CSV table of C-alpha atoms in Angstrom, one decimal:
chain,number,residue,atom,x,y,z
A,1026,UNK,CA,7.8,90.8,26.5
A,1027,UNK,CA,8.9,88.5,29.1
A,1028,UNK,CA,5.8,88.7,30.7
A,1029,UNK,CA,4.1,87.4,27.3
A,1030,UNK,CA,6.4,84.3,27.2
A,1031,UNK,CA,6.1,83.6,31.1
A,1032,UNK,CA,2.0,83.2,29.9
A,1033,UNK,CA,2.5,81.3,27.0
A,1034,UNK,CA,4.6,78.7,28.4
A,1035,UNK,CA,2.4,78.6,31.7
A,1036,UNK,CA,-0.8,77.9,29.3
A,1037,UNK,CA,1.7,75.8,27.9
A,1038,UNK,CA,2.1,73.6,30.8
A,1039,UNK,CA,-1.7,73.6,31.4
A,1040,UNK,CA,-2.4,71.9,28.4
A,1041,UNK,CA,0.5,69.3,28.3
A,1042,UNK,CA,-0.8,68.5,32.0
A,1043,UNK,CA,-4.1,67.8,31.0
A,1044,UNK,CA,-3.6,65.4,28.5
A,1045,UNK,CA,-4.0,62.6,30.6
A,1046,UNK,CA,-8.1,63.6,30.5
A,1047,UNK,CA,-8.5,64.0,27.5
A,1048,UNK,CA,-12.1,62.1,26.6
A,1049,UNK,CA,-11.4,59.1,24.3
A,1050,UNK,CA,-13.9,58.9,21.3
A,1051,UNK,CA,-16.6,57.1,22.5
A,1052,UNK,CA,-16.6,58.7,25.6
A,1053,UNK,CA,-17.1,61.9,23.3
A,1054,UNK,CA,-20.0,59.7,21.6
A,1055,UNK,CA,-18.6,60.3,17.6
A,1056,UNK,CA,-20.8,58.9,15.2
A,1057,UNK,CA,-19.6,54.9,14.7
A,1058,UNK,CA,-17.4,55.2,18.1
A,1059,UNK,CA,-20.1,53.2,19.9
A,1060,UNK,CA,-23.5,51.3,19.2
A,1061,UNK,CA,-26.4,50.4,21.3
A,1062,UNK,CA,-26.4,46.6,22.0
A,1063,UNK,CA,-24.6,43.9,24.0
A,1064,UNK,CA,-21.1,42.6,24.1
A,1065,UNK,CA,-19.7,39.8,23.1
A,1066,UNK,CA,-16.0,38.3,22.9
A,1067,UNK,CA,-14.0,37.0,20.4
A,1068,UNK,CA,-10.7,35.1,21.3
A,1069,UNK,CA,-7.8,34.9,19.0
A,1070,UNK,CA,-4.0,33.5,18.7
A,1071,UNK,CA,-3.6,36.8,17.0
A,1072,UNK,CA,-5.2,40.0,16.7
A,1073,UNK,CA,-2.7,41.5,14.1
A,1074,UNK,CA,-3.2,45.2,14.1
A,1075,UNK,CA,-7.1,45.0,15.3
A,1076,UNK,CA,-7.7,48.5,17.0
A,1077,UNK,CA,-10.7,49.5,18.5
A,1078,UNK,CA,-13.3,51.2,16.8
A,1079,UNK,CA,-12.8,48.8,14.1
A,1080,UNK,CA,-16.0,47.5,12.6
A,1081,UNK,CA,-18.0,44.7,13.5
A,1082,UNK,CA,-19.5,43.3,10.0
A,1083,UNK,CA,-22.1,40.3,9.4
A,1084,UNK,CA,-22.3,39.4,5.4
A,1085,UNK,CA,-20.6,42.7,4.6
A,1086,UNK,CA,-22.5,45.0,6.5
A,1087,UNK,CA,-22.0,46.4,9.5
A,1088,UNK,CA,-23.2,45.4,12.7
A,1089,UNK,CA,-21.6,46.9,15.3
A,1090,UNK,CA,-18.0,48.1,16.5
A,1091,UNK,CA,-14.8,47.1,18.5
A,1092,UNK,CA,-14.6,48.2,21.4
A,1093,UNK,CA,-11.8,46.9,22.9
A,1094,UNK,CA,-9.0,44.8,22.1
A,1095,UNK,CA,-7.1,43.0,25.5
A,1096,UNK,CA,-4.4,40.1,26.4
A,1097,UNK,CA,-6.6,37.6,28.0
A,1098,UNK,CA,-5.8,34.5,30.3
A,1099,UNK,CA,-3.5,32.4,28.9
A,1100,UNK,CA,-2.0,34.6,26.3
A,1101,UNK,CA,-4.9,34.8,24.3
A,1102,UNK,CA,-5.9,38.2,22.1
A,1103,UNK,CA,-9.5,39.2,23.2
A,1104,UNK,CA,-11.6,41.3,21.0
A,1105,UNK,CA,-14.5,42.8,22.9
A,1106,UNK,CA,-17.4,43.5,20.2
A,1107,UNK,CA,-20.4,45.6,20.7
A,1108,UNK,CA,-23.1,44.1,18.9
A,1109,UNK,CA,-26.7,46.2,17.7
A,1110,UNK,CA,-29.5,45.3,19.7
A,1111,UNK,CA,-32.0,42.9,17.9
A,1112,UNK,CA,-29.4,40.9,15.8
A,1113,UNK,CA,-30.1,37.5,16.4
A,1114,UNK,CA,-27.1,34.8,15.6
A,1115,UNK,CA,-26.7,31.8,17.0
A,1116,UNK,CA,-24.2,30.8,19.9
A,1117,UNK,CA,-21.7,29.1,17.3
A,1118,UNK,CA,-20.8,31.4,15.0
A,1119,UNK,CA,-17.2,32.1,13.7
A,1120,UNK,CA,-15.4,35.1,13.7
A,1121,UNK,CA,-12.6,36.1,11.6
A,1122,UNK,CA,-10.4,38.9,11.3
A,1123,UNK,CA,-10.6,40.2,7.6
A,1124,UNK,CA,-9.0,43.2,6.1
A,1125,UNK,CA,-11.1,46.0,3.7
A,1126,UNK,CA,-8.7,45.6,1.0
A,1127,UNK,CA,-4.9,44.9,0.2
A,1128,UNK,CA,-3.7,47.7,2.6
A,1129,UNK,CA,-6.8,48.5,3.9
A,1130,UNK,CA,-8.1,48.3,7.4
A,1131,UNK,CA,-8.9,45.2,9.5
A,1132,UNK,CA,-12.2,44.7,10.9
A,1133,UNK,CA,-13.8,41.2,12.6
A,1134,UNK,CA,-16.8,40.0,10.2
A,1135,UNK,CA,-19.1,37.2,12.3
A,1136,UNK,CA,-20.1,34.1,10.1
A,1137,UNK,CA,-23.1,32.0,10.5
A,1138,UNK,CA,-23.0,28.4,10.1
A,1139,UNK,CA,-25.5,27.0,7.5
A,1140,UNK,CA,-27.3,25.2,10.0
A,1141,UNK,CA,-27.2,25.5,13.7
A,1142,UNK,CA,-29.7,24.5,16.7
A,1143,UNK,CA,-27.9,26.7,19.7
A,1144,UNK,CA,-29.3,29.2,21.5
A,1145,UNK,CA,-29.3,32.9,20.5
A,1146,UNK,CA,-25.5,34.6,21.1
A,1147,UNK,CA,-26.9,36.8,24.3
A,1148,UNK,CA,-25.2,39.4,26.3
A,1149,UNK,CA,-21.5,37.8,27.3
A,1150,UNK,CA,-21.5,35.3,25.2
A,1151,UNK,CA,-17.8,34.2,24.4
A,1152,UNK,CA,-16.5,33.0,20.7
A,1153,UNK,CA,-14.0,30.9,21.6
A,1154,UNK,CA,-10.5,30.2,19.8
A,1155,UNK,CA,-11.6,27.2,18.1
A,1156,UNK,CA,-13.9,28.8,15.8
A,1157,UNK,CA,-12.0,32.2,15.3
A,1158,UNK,CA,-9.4,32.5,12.6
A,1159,UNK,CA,-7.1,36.4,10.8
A,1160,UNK,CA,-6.4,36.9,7.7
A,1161,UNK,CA,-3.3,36.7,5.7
A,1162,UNK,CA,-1.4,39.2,6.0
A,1163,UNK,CA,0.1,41.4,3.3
A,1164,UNK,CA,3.7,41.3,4.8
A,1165,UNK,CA,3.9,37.3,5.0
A,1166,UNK,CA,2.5,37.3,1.2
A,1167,UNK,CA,5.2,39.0,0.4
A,1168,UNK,CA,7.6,37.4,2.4
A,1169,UNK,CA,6.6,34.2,1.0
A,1170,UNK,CA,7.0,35.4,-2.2
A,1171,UNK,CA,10.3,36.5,-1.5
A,1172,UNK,CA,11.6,33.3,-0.1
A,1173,UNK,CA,10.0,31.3,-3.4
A,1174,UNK,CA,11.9,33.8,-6.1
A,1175,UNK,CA,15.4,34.5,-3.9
A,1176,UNK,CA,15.6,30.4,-2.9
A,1177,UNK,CA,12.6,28.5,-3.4
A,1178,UNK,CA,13.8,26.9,-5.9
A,1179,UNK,CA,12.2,28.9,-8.6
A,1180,UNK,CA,15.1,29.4,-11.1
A,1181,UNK,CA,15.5,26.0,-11.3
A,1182,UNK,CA,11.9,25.8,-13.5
A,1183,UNK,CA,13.8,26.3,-16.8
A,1184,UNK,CA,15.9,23.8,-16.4
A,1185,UNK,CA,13.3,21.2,-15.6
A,1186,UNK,CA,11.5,22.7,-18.5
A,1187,UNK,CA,14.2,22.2,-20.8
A,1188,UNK,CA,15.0,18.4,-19.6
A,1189,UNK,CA,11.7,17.7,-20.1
A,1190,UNK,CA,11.7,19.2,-23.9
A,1191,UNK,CA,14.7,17.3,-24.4
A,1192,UNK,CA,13.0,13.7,-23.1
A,1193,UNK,CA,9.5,14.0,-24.6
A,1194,UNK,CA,11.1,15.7,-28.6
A,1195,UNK,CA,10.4,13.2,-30.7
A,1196,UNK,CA,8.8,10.9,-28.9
A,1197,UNK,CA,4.9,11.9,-29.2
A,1198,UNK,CA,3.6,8.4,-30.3
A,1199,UNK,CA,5.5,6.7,-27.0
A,1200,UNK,CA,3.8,9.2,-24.6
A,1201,UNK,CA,0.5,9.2,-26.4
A,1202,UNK,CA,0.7,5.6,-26.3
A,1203,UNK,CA,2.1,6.0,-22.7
A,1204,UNK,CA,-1.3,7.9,-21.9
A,1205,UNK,CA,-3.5,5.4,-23.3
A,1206,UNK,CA,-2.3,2.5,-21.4
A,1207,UNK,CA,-2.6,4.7,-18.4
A,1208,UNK,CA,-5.4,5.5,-19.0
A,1209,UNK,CA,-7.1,1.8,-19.7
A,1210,UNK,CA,-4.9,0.8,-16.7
A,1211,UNK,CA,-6.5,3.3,-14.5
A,1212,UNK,CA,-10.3,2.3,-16.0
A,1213,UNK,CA,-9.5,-1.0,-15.1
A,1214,UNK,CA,-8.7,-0.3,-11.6
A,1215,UNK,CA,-11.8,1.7,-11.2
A,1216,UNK,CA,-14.1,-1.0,-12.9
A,1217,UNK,CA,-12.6,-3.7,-10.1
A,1218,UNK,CA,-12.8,-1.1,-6.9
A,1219,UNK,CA,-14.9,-3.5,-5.3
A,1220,UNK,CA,-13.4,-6.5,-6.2
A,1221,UNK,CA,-9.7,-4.8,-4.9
A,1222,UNK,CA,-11.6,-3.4,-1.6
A,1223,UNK,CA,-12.8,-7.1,-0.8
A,1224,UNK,CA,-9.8,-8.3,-1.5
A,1225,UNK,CA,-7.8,-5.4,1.2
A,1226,UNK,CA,-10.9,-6.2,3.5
A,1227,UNK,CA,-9.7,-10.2,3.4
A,1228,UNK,CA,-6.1,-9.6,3.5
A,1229,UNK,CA,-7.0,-7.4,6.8
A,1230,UNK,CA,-8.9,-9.9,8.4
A,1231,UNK,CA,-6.0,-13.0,7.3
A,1232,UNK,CA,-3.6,-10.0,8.9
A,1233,UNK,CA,-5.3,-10.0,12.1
A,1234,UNK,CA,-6.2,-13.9,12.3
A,1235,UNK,CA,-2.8,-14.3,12.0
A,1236,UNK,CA,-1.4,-11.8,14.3
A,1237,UNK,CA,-4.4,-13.6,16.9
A,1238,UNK,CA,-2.2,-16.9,16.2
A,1239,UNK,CA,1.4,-15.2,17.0
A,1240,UNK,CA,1.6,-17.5,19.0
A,1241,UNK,CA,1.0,-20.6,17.4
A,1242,UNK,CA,2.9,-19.9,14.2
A,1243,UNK,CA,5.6,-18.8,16.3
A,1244,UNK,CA,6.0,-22.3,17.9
A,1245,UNK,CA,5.4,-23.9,14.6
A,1246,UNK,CA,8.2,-22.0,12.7
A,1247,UNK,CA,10.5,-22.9,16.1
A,1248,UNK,CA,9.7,-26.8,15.6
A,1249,UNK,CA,10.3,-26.4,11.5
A,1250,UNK,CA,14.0,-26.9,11.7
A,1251,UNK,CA,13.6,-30.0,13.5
A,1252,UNK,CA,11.0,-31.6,10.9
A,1253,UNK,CA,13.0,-30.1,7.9
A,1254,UNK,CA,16.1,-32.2,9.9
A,1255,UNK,CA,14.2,-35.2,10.2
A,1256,UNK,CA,13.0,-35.5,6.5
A,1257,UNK,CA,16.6,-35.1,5.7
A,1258,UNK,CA,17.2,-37.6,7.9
A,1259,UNK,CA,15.0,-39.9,6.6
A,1260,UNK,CA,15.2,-38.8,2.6
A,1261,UNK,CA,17.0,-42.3,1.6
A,1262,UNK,CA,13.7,-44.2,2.8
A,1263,UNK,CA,11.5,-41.4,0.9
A,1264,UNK,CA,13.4,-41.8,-1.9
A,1265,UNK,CA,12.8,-45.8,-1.7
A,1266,UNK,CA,9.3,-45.5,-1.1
A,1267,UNK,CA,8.8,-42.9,-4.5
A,1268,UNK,CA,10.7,-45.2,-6.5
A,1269,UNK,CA,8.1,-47.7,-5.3
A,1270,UNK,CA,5.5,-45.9,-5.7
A,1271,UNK,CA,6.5,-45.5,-9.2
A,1272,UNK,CA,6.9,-49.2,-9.7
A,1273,UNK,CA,3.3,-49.7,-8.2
A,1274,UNK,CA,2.0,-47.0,-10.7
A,1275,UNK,CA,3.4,-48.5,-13.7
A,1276,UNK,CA,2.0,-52.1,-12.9
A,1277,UNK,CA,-1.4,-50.8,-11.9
A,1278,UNK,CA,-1.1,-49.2,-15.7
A,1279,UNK,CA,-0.3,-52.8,-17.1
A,1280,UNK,CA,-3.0,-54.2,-14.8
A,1281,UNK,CA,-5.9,-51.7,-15.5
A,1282,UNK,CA,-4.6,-51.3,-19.3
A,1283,UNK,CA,-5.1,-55.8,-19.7
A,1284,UNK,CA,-8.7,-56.0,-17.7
A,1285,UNK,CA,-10.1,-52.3,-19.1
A,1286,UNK,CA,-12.1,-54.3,-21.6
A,1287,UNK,CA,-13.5,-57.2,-19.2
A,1288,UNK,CA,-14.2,-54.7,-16.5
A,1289,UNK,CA,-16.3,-52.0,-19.0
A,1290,UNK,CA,-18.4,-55.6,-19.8
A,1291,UNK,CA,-18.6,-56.4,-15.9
A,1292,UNK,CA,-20.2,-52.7,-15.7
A,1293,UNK,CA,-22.2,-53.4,-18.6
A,1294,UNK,CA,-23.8,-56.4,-17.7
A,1295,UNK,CA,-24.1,-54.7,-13.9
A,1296,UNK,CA,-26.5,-51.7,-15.6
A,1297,UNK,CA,-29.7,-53.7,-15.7
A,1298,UNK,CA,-29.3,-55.1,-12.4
A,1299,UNK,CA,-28.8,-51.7,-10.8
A,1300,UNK,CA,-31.8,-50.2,-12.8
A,1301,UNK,CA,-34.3,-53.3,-11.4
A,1302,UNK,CA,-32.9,-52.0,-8.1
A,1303,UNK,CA,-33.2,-48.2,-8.7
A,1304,UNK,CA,-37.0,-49.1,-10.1
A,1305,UNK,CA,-37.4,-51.5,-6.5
A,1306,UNK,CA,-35.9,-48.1,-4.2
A,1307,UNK,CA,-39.4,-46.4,-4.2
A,1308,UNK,CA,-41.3,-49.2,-3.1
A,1309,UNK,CA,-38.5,-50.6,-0.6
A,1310,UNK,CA,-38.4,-47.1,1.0
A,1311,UNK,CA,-42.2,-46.5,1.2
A,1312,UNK,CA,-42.1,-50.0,3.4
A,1313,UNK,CA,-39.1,-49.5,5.6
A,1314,UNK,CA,-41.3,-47.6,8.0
A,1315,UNK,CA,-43.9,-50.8,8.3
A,1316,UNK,CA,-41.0,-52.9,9.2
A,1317,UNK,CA,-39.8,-50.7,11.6
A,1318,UNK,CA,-43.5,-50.7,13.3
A,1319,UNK,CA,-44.0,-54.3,12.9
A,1320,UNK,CA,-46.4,-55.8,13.6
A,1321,UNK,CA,-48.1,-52.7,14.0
A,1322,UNK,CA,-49.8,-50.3,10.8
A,1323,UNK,CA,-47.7,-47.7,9.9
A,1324,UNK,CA,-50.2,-44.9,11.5
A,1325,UNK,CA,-50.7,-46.6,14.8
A,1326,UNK,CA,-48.8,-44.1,16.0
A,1327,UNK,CA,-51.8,-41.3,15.4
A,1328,UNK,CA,-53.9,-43.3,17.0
A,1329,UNK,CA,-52.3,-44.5,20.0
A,1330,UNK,CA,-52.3,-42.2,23.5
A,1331,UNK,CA,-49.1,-42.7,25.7
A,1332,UNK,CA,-46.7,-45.5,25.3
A,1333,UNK,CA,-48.8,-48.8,25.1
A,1334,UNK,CA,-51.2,-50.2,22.9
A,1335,UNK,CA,-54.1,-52.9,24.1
A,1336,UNK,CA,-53.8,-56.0,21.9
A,1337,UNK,CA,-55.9,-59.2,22.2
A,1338,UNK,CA,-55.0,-62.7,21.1
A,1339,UNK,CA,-56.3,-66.1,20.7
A,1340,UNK,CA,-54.2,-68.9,21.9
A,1341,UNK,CA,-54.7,-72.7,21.1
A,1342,UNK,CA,-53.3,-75.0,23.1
A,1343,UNK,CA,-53.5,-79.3,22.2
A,1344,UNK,CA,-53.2,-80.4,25.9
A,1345,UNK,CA,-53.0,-83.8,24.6
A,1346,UNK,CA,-50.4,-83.0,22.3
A,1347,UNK,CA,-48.6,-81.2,24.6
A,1348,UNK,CA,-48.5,-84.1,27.2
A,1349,UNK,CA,-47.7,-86.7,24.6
A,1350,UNK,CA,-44.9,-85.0,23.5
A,1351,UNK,CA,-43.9,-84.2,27.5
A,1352,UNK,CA,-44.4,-87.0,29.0
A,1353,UNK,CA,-44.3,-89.9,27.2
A,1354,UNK,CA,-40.9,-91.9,26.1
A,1355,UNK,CA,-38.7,-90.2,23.2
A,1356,UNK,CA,-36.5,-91.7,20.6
A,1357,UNK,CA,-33.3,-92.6,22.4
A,1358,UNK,CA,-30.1,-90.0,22.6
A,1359,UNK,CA,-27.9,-93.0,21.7
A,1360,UNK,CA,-29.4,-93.7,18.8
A,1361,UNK,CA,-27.8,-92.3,15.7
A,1362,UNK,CA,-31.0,-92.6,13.1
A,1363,UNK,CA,-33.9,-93.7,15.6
A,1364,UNK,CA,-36.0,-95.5,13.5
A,1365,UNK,CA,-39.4,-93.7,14.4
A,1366,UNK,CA,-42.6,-92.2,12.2
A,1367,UNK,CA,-42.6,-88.3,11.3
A,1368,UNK,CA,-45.3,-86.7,13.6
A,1369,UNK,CA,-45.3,-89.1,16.3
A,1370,UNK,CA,-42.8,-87.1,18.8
A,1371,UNK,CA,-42.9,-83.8,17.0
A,1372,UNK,CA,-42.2,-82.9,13.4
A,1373,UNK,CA,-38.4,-82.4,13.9
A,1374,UNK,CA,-37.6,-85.3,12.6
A,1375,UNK,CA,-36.5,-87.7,9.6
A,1376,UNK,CA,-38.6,-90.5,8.1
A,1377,UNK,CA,-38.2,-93.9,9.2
A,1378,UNK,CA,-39.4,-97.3,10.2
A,1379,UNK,CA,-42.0,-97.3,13.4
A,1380,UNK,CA,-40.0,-97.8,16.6
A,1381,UNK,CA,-41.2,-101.4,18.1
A,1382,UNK,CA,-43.3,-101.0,20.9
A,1383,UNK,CA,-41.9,-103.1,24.0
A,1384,UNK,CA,-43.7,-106.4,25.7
A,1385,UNK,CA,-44.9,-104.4,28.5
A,1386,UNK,CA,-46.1,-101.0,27.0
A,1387,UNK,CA,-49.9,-101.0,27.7
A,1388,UNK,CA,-52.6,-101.9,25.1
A,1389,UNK,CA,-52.4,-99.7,22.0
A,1390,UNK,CA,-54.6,-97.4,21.9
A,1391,UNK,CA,-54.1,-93.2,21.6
A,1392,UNK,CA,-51.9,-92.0,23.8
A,1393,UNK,CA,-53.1,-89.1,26.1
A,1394,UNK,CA,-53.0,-87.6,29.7
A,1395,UNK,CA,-56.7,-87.8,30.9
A,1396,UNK,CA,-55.9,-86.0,33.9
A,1397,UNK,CA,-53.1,-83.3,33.0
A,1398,UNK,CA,-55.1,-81.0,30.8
A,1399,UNK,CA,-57.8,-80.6,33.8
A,1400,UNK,CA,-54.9,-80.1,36.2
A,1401,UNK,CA,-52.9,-77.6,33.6
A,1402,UNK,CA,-56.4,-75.6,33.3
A,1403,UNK,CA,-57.0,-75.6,36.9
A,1404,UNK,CA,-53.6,-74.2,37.8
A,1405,UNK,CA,-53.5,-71.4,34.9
A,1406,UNK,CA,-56.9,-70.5,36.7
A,1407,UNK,CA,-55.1,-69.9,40.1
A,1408,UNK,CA,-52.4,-68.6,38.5
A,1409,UNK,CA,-54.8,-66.0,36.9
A,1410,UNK,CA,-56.8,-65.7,40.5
């Protein structure tokens, strides 16, 4: 008998001491334990109760298994996921950590985004925290539910209830009423968005010319006081100069109310003169441009090349005119109204008697310079040489 108990407990202590190698599942390759394909990972703020072995699920059906679940670098859950071979998502998908039903088990379902241009997810590929997310959880639904009906304020709903019965019983027209204005009000609103969304756009602009000009105002509202001072100073003289003023206006209102009728007949009998001129503007603008070009046509500018036109001229000269009136004697200076004849010494001047000729002027005769007008032509030649 002893030797029976010695056995057991020594078969006993064989199999307590090999515990620690005892295969795990899919070492013992179960059916679902493992899956032929590459790994991914999947970080997370929280893995919950993930386990491994828990399935891997794309659009509810499943795609592959966890295989193992990990504290990562800076304190991050890691899911390691085992993906079939030949499933082809793209490197951003998302991965959550869903649950089967209300108290069933968790498992990490992959979402693809509706449009994506990255690469295939390959072997090693890491979804990162941003686009991983868990579940709610059954025990914080419940907790928040507790919190709402043990001190969220839920029993206080009848009370709110009844204050409102109390304000609104008997007064159905007033709200109704209440509604419709509401109601237009809000229309209203809507129908002048724009015009209300210009109007925010200019204030915003006014708001940051101003704040630009901080500056400026600033200095202006420092000087106010003085120029508020000033006027108050000075408010006897402004007073004098309205009262003035007012005198001024009621005597220009005397004035214009006597000479109304003489000036409407002024402006009457101005109307035809200003037509003749408006019916002369036309003509008087259509020739402004000749005098401006005179004495040159209008279009010699079309027909002229650089900056200087040829012109050729006639010029008559009276030599014996000319010499007469040079050389020969002149009315005297000293003579108030010489009494000569218009046409002898030019024709600036005034008729009169002939002036006498003296004892010892020469014969009469016409008077000329025989010899200047050869000399004048002989010098404009060497002049010209």
């Amino acid at each position: 008998m002893m030797q029976w108990r010695s056995t057991a407990a020594g078969c006993a202590i064989l199999v307590l001491s090999g515990c620690s190698s005892v295969p795990s599942l899919p070492e013992l390759g179960l059916p679902g334990s493992s899956v032929d394909g590459y790994e991914v990972t999947a970080q997370f703020a929280d893995a919950l109760d993930l386990v491994p072995l828990s399935a891997v699920k794309l659009d509810g059906v499943r795609v592959g298994v966890v295989t193992d679940v990990r504290l990562g670098e800076g304190m991050l859950a890691e899911a390691v996921l085992q993906v079939q071979e030949g499933l082809v998502v793209p490197a951003d998908v998302r991965a959550r950590i869903a649950q089967t039903s209300l108290l069933g088990e968790k498992y990490v379902e992959i979402v693809r985004p509706v449009e994506s241009s990255a690469p295939p997810l390959a072997q090693g590929g890491v979804i990162p925290l941003e686009r991983t997310s868990a579940a709610v959880e059954v025990e914080e639904l419940l907790s928040a539910a507790s919190a709402l009906l043990n001190g969220g304020g839920l029993g206080h709903l009848q009370t709110i209830s009844r204050e409102l019965n109390t304000a609104l019983s008997g007064r159905d027209e007033q709200v109704k009423g209440l509604l419709r204005n509401l109601d237009e009000l809000l229309g209203g609103i809507e129908a002048n968005k724009q015009d209300i969304v210009r109007a925010l756009d200019a204030m915003d602009r006014l708001s940051g010319t101003l704040a630009a000009q901080r500056d400026t105002i600033g200095a202006a509202i420092d000087q106010l006081p003085a120029g508020v001072a000033a006027l108050a100073d000075q408010q006897a003289d402004l007073t004098r100069a309205l009262t003035a003023l007012s005198d001024l206006g009621r005597v220009a209102d005397r004035v214009i109310g006597k000479t109304q009728e003489d000036l409407v007949a002024d402006l009457e009998l101005l109307d035809p003169v200003l037509t003749e001129i408006a019916k002369a503007a036309p003509s008087f603008f259509a020739t402004i441009d000749t005098l401006a070009t005179y004495p040159f046509a209008r279009n010699i500018y079309g027909g002229m090349a650089g900056d200087y036109a040829q012109l050729s001229g006639e010029l008559e000269i009276d030599l014996d005119s000319l010499a007469g009136d040079t050389l020969l004697p002149g009315p005297s200076y000293a003579d108030p109204d010489p009494p000569i004849v218009c046409g002898e010494y030019g024709s600036n001047c005034r008729p009169g008697t002939s002036t006498p000729v003296p004892a010892t002027a020469a014969p009469a005769g016409p008077r000329s310079a025989p010899q200047l007008g050869r000399d004048l032509l002989d010098a404009l030649g060497q002049a010209s040489r």
